[in-house]
Structures are given as C-alpha cells and as structure tokens.
Coordinates of C-alpha atoms in Angstrom, one line a residue:
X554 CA -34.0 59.1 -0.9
X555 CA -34.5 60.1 -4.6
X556 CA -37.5 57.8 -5.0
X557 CA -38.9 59.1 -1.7
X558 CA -38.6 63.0 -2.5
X559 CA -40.2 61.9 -5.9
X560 CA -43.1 60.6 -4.6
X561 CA -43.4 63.2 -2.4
X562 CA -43.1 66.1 -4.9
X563 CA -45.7 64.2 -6.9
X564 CA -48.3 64.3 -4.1
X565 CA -47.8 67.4 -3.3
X566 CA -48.4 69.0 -6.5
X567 CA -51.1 67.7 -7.5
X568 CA -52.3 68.6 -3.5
X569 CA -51.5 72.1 -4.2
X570 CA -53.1 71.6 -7.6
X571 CA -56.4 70.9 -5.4
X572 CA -56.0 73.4 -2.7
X573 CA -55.0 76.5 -4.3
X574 CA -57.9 79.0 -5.8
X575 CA -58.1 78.2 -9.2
X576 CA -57.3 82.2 -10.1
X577 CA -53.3 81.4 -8.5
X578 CA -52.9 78.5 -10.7
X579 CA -54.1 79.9 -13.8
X580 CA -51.7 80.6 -16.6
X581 CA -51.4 83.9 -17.9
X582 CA -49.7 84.4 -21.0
X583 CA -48.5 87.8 -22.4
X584 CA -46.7 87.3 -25.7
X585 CA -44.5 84.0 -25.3
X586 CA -44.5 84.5 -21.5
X587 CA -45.8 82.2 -18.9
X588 CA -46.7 83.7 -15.8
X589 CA -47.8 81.4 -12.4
X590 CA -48.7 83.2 -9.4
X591 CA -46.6 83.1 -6.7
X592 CA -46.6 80.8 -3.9
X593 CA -47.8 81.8 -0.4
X594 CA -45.4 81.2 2.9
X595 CA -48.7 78.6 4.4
X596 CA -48.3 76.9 1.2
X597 CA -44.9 76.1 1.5
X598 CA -44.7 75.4 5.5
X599 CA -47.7 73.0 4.5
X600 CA -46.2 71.3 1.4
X601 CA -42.8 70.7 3.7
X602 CA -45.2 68.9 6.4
X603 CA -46.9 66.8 3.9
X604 CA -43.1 66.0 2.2
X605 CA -42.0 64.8 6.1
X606 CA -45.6 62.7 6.0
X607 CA -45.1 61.1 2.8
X608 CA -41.0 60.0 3.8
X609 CA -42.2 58.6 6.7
X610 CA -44.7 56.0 4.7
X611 CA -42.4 55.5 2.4
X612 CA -39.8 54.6 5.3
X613 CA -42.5 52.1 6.7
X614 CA -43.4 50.7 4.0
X615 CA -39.4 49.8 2.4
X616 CA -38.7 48.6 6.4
X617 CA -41.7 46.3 6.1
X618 CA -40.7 44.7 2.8
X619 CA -37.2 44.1 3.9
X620 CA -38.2 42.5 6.8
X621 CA -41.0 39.6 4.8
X622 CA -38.6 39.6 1.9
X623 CA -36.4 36.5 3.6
X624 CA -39.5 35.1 4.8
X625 CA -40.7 35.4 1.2
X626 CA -37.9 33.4 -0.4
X627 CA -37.3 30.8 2.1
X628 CA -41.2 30.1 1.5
X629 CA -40.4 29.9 -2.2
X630 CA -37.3 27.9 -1.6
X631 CA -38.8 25.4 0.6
X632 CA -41.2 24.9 -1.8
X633 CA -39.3 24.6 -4.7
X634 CA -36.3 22.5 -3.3
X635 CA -37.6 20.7 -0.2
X636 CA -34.9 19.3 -0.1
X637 CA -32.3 21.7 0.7
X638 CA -31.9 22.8 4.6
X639 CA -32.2 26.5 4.7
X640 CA -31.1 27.5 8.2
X641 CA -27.8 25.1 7.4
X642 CA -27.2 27.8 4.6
X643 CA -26.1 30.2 6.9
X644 CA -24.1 27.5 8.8
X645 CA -20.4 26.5 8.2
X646 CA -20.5 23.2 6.5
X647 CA -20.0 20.4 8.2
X648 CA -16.1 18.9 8.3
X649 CA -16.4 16.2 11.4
X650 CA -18.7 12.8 11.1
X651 CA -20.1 13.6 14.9
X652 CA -18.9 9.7 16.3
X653 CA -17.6 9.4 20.0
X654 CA -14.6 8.1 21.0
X655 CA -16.0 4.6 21.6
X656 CA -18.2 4.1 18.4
X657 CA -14.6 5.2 16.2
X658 CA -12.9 2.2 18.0
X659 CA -15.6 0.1 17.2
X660 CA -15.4 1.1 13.3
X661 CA -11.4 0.2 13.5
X662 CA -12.0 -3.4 14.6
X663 CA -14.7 -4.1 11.7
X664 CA -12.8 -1.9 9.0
X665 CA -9.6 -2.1 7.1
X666 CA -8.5 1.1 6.7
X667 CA -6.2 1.0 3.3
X668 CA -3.6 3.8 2.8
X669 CA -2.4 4.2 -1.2
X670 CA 0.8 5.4 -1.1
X671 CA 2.3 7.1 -4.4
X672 CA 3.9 10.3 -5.9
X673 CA 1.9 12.5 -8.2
X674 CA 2.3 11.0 -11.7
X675 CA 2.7 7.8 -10.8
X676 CA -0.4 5.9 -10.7
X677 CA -2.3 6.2 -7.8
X678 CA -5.2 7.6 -9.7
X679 CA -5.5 4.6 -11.5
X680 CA -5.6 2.3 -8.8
X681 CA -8.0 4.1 -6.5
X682 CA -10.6 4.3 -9.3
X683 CA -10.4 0.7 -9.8
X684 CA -10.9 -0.6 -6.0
X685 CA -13.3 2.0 -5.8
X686 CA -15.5 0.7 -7.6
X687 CA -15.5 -2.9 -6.1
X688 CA -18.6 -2.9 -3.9
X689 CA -16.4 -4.0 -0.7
X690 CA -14.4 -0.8 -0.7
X691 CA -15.0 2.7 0.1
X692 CA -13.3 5.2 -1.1
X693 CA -13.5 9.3 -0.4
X694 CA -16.4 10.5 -2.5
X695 CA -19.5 12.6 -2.0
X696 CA -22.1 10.5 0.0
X697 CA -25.4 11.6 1.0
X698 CA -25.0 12.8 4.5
X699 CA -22.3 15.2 3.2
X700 CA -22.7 18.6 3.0
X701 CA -23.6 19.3 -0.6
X702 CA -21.6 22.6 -0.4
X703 CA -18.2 20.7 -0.2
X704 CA -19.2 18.5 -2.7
X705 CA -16.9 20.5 -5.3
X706 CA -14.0 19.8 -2.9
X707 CA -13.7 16.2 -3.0
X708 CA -13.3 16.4 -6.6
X709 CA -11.3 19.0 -6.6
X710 CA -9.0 17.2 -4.3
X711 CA -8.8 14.2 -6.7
X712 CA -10.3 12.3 -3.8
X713 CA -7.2 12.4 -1.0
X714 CA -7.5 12.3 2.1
X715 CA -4.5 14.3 2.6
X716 CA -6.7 17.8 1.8
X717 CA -9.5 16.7 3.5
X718 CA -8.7 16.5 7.1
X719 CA -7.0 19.3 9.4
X720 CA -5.2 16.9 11.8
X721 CA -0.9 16.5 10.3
X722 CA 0.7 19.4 7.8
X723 CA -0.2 19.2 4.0
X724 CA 3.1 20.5 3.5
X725 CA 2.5 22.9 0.4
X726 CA 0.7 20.2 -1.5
X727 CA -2.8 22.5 -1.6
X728 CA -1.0 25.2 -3.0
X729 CA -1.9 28.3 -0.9
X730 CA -1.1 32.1 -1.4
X731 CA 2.0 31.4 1.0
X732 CA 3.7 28.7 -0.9
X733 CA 3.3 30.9 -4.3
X734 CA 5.2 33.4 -2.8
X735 CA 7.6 31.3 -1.4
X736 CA 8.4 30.1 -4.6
X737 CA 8.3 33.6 -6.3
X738 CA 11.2 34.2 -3.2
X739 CA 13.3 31.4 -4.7
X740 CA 13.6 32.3 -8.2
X741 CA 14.2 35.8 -7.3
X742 CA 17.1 34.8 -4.6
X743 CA 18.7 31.9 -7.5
X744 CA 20.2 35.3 -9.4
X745 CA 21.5 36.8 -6.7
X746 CA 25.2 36.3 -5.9
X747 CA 26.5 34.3 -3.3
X748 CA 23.2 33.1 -2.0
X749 CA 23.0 29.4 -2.2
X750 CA 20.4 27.0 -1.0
X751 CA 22.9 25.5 0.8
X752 CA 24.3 28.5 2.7
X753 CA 20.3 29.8 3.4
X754 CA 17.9 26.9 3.4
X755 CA 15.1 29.0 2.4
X756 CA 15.9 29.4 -1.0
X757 CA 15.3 26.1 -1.7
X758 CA 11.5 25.8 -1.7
X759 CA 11.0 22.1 -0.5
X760 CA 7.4 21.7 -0.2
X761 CA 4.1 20.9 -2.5
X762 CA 4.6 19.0 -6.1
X763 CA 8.2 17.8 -6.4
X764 CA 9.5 19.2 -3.5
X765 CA 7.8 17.9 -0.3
X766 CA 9.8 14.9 0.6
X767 CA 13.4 16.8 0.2
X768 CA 13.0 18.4 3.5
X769 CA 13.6 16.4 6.1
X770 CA 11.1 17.4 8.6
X771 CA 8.6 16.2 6.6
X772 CA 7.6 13.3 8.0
X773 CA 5.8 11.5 10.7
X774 CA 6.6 8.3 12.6
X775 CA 5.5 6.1 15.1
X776 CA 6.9 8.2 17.8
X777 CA 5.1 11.6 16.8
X778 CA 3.2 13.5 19.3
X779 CA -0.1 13.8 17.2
X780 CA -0.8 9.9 17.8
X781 CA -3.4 10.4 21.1
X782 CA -7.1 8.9 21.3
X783 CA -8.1 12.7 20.4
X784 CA -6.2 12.6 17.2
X785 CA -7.5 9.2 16.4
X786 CA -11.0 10.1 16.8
X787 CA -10.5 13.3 15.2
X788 CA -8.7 12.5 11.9
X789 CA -11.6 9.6 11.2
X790 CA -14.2 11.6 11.7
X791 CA -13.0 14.0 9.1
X792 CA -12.3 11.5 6.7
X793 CA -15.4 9.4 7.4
X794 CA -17.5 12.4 6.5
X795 CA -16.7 10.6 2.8
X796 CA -16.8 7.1 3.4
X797 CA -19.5 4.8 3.6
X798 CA -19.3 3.1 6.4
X799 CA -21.3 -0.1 5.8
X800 CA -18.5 -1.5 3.4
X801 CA -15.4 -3.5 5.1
X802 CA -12.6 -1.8 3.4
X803 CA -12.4 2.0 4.0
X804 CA -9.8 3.5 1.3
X805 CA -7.7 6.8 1.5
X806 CA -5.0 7.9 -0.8
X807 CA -2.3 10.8 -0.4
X808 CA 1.1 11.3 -1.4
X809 CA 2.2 12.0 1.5
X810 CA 1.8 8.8 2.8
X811 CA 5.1 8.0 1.2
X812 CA 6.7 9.7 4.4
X813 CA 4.1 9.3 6.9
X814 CA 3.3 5.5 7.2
X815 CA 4.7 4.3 10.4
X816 CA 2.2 7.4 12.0
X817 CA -0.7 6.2 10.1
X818 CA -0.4 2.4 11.2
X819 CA 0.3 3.3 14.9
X820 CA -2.7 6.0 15.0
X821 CA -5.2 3.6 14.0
X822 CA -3.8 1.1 16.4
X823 CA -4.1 3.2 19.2
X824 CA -7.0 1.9 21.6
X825 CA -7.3 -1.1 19.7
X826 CA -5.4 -5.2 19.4
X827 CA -4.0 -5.1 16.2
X828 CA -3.7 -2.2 13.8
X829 CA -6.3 -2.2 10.8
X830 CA -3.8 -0.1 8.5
X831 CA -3.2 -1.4 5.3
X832 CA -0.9 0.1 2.7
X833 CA -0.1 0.0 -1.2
X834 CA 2.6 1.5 -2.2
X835 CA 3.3 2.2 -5.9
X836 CA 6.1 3.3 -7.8
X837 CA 7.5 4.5 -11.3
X838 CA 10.7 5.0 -12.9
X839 CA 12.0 8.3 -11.5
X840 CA 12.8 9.5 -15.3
X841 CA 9.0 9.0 -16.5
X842 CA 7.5 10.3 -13.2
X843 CA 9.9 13.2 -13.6
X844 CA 8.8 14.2 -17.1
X845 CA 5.1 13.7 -16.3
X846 CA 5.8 15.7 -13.4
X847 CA 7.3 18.4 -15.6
X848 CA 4.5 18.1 -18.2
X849 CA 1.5 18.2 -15.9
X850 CA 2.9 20.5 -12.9
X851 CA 2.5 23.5 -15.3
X852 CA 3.4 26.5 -13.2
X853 CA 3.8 24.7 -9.7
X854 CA 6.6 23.0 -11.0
X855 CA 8.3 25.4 -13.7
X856 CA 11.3 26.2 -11.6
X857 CA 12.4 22.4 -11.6
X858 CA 14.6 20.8 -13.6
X859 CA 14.9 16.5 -14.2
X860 CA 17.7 16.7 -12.0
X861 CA 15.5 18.5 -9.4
X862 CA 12.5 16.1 -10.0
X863 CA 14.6 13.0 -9.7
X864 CA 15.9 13.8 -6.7
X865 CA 12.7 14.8 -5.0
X866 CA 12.0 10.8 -6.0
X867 CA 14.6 9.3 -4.5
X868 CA 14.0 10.8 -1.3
X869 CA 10.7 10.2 -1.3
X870 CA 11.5 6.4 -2.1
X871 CA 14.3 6.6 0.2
X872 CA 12.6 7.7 2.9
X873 CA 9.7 4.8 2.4
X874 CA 12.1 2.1 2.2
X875 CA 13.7 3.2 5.6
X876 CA 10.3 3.6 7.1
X877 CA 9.3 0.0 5.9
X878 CA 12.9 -1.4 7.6
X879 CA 13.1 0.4 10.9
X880 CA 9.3 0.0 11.7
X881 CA 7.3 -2.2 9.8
X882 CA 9.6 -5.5 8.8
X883 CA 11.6 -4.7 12.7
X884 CA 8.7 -5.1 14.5
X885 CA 7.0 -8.1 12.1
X886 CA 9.9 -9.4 10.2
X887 CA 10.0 -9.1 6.6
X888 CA 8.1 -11.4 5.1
X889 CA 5.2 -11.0 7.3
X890 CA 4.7 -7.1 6.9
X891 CA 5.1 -7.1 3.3
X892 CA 2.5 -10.2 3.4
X893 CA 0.1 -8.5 5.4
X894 CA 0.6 -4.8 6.3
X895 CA 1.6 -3.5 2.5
X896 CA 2.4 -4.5 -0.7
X897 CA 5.0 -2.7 -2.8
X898 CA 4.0 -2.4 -6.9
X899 CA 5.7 -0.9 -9.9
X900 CA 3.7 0.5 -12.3
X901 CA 6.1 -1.3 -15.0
X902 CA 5.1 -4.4 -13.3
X903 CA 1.4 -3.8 -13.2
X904 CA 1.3 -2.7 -16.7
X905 CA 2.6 -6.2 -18.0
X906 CA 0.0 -8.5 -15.6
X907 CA -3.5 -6.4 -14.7
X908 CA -5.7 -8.7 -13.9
X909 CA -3.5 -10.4 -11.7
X910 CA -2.1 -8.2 -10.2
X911 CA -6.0 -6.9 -9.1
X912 CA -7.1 -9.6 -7.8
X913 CA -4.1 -10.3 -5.8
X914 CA -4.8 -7.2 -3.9
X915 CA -8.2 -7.9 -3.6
X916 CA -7.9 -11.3 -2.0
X917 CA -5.1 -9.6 0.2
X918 CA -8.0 -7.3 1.4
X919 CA -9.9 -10.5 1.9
X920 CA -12.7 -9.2 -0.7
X921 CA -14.4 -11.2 -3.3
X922 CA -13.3 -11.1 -7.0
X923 CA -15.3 -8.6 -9.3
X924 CA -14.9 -9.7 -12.9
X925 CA -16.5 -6.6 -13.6
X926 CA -14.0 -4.4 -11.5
X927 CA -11.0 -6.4 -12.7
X928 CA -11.9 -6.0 -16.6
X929 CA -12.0 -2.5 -16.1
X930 CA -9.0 -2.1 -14.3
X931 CA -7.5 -4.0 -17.1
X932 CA -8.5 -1.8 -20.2
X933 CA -7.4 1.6 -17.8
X934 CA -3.7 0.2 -17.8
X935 CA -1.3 1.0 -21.1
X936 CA 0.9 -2.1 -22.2
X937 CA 3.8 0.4 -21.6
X938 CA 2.9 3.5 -19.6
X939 CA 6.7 4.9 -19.8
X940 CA 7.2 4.5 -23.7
X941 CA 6.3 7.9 -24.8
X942 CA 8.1 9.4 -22.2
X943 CA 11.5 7.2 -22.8
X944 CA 11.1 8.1 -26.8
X945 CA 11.2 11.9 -26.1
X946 CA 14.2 11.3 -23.4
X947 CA 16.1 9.4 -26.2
X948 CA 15.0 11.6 -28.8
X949 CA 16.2 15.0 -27.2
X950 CA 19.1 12.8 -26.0
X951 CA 20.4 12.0 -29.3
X952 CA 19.6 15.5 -30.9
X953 CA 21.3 17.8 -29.0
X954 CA 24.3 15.5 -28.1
X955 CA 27.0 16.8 -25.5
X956 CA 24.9 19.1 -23.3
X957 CA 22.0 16.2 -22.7
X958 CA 24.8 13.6 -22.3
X959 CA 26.0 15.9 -19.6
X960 CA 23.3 16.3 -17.7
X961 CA 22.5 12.2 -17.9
X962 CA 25.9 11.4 -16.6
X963 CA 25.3 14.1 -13.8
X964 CA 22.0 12.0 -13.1
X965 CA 24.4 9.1 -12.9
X966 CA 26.9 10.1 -11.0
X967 CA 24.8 11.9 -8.5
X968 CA 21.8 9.3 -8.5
X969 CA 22.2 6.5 -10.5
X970 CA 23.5 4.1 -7.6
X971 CA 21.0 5.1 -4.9
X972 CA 18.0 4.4 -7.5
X973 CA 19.4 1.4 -8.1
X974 CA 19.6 0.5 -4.6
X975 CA 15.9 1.4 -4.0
X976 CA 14.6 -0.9 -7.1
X977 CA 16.8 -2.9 -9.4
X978 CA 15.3 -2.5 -12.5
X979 CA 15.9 0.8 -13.0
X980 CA 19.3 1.3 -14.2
X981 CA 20.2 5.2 -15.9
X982 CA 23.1 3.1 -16.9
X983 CA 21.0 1.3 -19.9
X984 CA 19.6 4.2 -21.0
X985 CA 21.6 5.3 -23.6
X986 CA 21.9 1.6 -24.6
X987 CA 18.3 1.7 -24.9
X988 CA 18.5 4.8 -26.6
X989 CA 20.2 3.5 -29.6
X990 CA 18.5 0.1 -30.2
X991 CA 15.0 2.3 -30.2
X992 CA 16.1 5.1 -32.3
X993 CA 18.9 3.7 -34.2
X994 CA 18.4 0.5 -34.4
X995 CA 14.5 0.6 -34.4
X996 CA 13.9 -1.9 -32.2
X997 CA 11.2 -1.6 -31.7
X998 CA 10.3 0.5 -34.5
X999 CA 9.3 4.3 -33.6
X1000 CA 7.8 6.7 -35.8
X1001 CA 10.2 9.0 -34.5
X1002 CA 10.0 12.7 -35.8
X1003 CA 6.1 13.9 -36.1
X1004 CA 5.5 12.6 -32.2
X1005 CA 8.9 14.0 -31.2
X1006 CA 7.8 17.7 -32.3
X1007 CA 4.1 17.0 -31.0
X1008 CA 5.6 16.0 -27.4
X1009 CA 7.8 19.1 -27.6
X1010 CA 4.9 21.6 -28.0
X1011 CA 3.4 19.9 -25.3
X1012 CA 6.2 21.0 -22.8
X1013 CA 8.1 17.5 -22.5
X1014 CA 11.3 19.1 -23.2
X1015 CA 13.2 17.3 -19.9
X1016 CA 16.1 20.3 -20.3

C-alpha cells in the first residue's frame, strides 16, 4: 500500500504540475515566505480519481508477477537441476517401495533377510559396516530410487531398520518430545516421599537407551497379532525403500531385535516354506557396555546409574536367551537353530580372532569370501575393546575404596549370578582380582594416572 500511494502521489504531481495554469504554481516569495496558490475542489476530486487509477495498475501488475513468478523459478530450476522432480517437491516423500503382495513373497524366497541383533554400545556398528560392504549384502543406505529428501534420515538413524519403518513400537528409542518429558517426570517424582517405582510404575521410565527391555511388554513373539500378509508386505516395503534388491543378502540392524526375534522370523515366514530370517546376535560385558553407555548416552541416559545400566543388560540378554529356548531351539532343536537360524558372538571373542570370525559368518550366509572386506573388518576391531573401560572401573575402584566396593558387591549380590548364567565368562566375582594384578601388580603394565584423570573429564566416572 505504501509503494502504491507513492507512485501515485508521484504521478499525480507532476499531472497537476502539467494541468494547472502556470500563474497557480508559481512561487511567490515575500521576505523568507513561500506562497503556493491554493488548490481548486476539481483539482482534488480529479487527483483522487487518478490515485484510484494508478492503485488499480499497480494491483494488476503485483497479481501478474505473483502468478509467472513460480512458473519463472521452476523454469530456472528445471534448467539448472534437471534432475530434481519439482511437482514431487510439494509431495510427501515417499516411505513404501510400491511391491504387491505377490512380488514381496517372491523377494523372501530369493533373499536372506539378516537381522543384527545388539544393544547400543556393543558393537553392532562395527559389524554392519563390515558386511555392508561385501558386494553380496545389502544393507539400509541411501539408493537411487530414494527420495533424496530422506536421505539425512538414514544417517541419522545410524542405518536401523528399527526407525525406518512404522509397522511395531520403537519404544522411546527415537527420542521424541514425549519420552523427554517422561523422563523429566521421573527425576522430579525420585525426591518426592513415598513414591517408589515400585508402588507407581510410571516413575520408572523404561523405554529408549538403557531402559527399553526392562518393561516387560516390550516385546514381540511369534504369537503377536501384527504377523498378517498385510504386515508382511508392509514392513518390507518400508525397509526395501533402502535396500538394493539385486544382492542375495538383505541386512537390517536394530536393538530391538534383542526382544523381538521370534516376531521377525515368523513374519517373514508367513506365505512362504521356510523362513528366510537370519540373525546375529552380539554381546559385551554388561560392565563395559554399561560405562560406554554412560559415556556416550549424554543426556538420554544421565539419570542412570551402573547399577541401572546393568540391569537394563541382563534383561535384555535374558529375554533373548528365553526367546532362542522356547522358540527357536524347541521348534529346531539346538544345534540346528544356532547352525542355521543365528549365531551368538561376543565382542571379547571377536576381538581376539577377526578374520575368522568374518568369514565364518559369511560362508554361513553362503557368500563368497572378500579378502578385501575381511582385512578391513580386521583393522576396525581393537585387540581389547573393554580395557580402557576395566582400567577406569579398577581405578575408581581402588581410589575411593568402601563406597565403590559397596556398590560392586550390590552388583554381585543382585546380578552377578544371573550374568553368569547368561554367559560364563563374565564373572563380577574376578573383578577385584583383576583389579589388583592390573593396578597393583601391573600385570599388565598400565600407565595409570594421566589416562585415569583424561577418562574422568570425559564422563566415565561409573558412580
């Protein structure tokens, strides 16, 4: 409106300028005194008409400009980046592969469809990097007929499947508005008096990083009511959207597989002879996944103590090993499911024999070796992935004596047995053996006191 009544008050004077007698616009000066003649009534009604005339253009010509203007830049832009589908702009992206039914079923009898199975901290990563790259396997990654505007996700997501589908519960693990607050909820109902998670169960938060598995409702087994040809069809479409489809082996990799296996093998199965699920399941000594945990979590995980991380652990392991017994080894026997539905690593045990380990799994998947995948598997995998993490444990052990001694016999009183159960080799019992011939002892021989501080400004402190 400003630019338009500009305009027009330009025009019109110098109209006026033009039409008035040249007596009426002549100045007259007495003394310092600048006299115009005064305007006439015709003059004004007429100067008002031609304001209302001028507007109107104006009007026209702003309407007429905003209407070419998108023509104008989707010219430009079609020009410029040919390849880029302008009217899908203005589209939601796309989050489903578009294959029937029928042509899924077909994909399940040619695929395998391998299911990595691993808390956060644990390893996973490393594994799935590795098989990804061997040119039999697919794993979820941006592929040309993805939509390039969800590209950022799949990274984001650190590649799992878990946050890239919309079919079973992500249980907190992407971290939304609601499960901040839930959490905010928690701390604030820890100080008040008399309210225990055990008398309210919603003061306990039990879902996303370190918390998912300790409810019990989280989890899904062969007898869920999501396994229909529907769900099938849908939950491969999603994740096929980020595979490529011409390789045999078709990889996914979630935490939450840890409590959902028996639903992903008997999905997949569904319409089909034989199920094509496979699964590799990897573990880590509770103590080092706990501090990693703590280290890495940053505020998602601030609330929890090693006690608290620990025990999310065992009933994630827990949980898995019950799984594997009551649905997996009952139904195959033993031997046969763990030789051809799912292998069970350490990452302790990996560490000490890379390469082959690798190609064990690949000739499970009934791949060809890579020497070029398995050598760089190899040099991603530390000699002894828990040893920083066991040097701070001993370190803040020993330091601060009676209250850390405390809390490690209330880890083995409360847990120690059951995580011995689930693996052997991990005893709490040894630890402050092991403590002393590391620190003490120096066996082996730890430069103890500059890393010690480093880790501790890091926020490895495990009380």
């Amino acid at each position: 409106k400003l630019l338009a009544r500009t305009l027009s008050v330009a025009h019109l004077s110098a109209d006026d300028c033009q039409r008035r007698p040249a007596h009426s616009t002549m100045r007259q000066r007495t003394g310092a005194t600048v006299v115009r003649a005064p305007a006439t009534a015709e003059g004004e009604d007429g100067g008002r008409d031609l304001e209302q005339e001028q507007q109107k253009k104006l009007v026209g010509i702003v309407g007429v400009v905003v209407l070419l203007a998108p023509f104008v830049a989707g010219g430009l832009c079609k020009f410029f980046f040919p390849e880029v589908h302008l009217f899908k702009t203005f589209q939601r992206p796309e989050t489903h592969r578009g294959l029937s039914a029928e042509q899924v079923r077909v994909h399940l009898r040619n695929h395998t469809l391998l299911h990595i199975g691993a808390l956060h901290r644990t390893g996973a990563n490393l594994i799935w990097e590795a098989l990804h790259r061997h040119p039999g396997i697919s794993g979820h990654s941006h592929k040309e007929h993805t939509d390039h505007r969800i590209k950022p996700l799949v990274g984001l997501y650190k590649h799992e499947g878990l946050k890239l589908q919309s079919l079973y519960p992500k249980w907190g693990l992407d971290h939304t508005r609601h499960h901040k607050f839930r959490k905010w909820i928690g701390q604030v109902a820890k100080h008040i008096p008399y309210v225990d998670h055990t008398v309210f169960s919603w003061v306990r938060l039990r879902e996303g990083v370190g918390r998912f598995a300790l409810n019990p409702e989280h989890h899904l087994d062969e007898a869920s009511s999501l396994i229909s040809e529907e769900s099938q069809t849908r939950l491969f479409n999603e994740w096929a959207l980020f595979w490529d489809l011409d390789r045999p082996v078709l990889m996914e990799n979630s935490p939450t597989n840890m409590v959902i296996s028996p639903f992903l093998h008997r999905l997949w199965s569904f319409g089909v002879d034989s199920s094509p699920a496979r699964f590799i399941f990897l573990r880590r000594h509770p103590l080092a996944v706990a501090m990693s945990t703590k280290k890495a979590g940053g505020r998602s995980v601030d609330d929890l103590s090693i006690l608290d991380l620990v025990e999310h652990w065992l009933a994630a392991e827990e949980r898995l090993a019950t799984d594997l017994g009551q649905y997996f080894e009952m139904s195959a026997g033993q031997d046969v499911a763990r030789g051809r539905t799912y292998r069970m690593l350490t990452l302790e045990a990996l560490a000490q024999a890379p390469r082959r380990t690798f190609e064990d799994l690949i000739s499970w998947l009934g791949l060809e070796a890579s020497e070029q995948t398995t050598k760089a598997f190899e040099s991603s995998i530390r000699a002894d992935p828990d040893a920083r993490y066991f040097r701070h444990y001993c370190a803040v052990l020993l330091k601060r004596g009676d209250k850390m001694m405390q809390m490690h016999s209330d880890l083995i009183s409360r847990f120690g047995a059951r995580i011995h159960a689930v693996e052997p080799s991990y005893d709490l019992e040894l630890v402050p053996e092991m403590c002393k011939k590391t620190l003490i002892e120096g066996k082996p021989p730890v430069e103890l006191p500059e890393e010690v501080e480093e880790e501790r400004e890091e926020g490895l402190d495990p009380v």
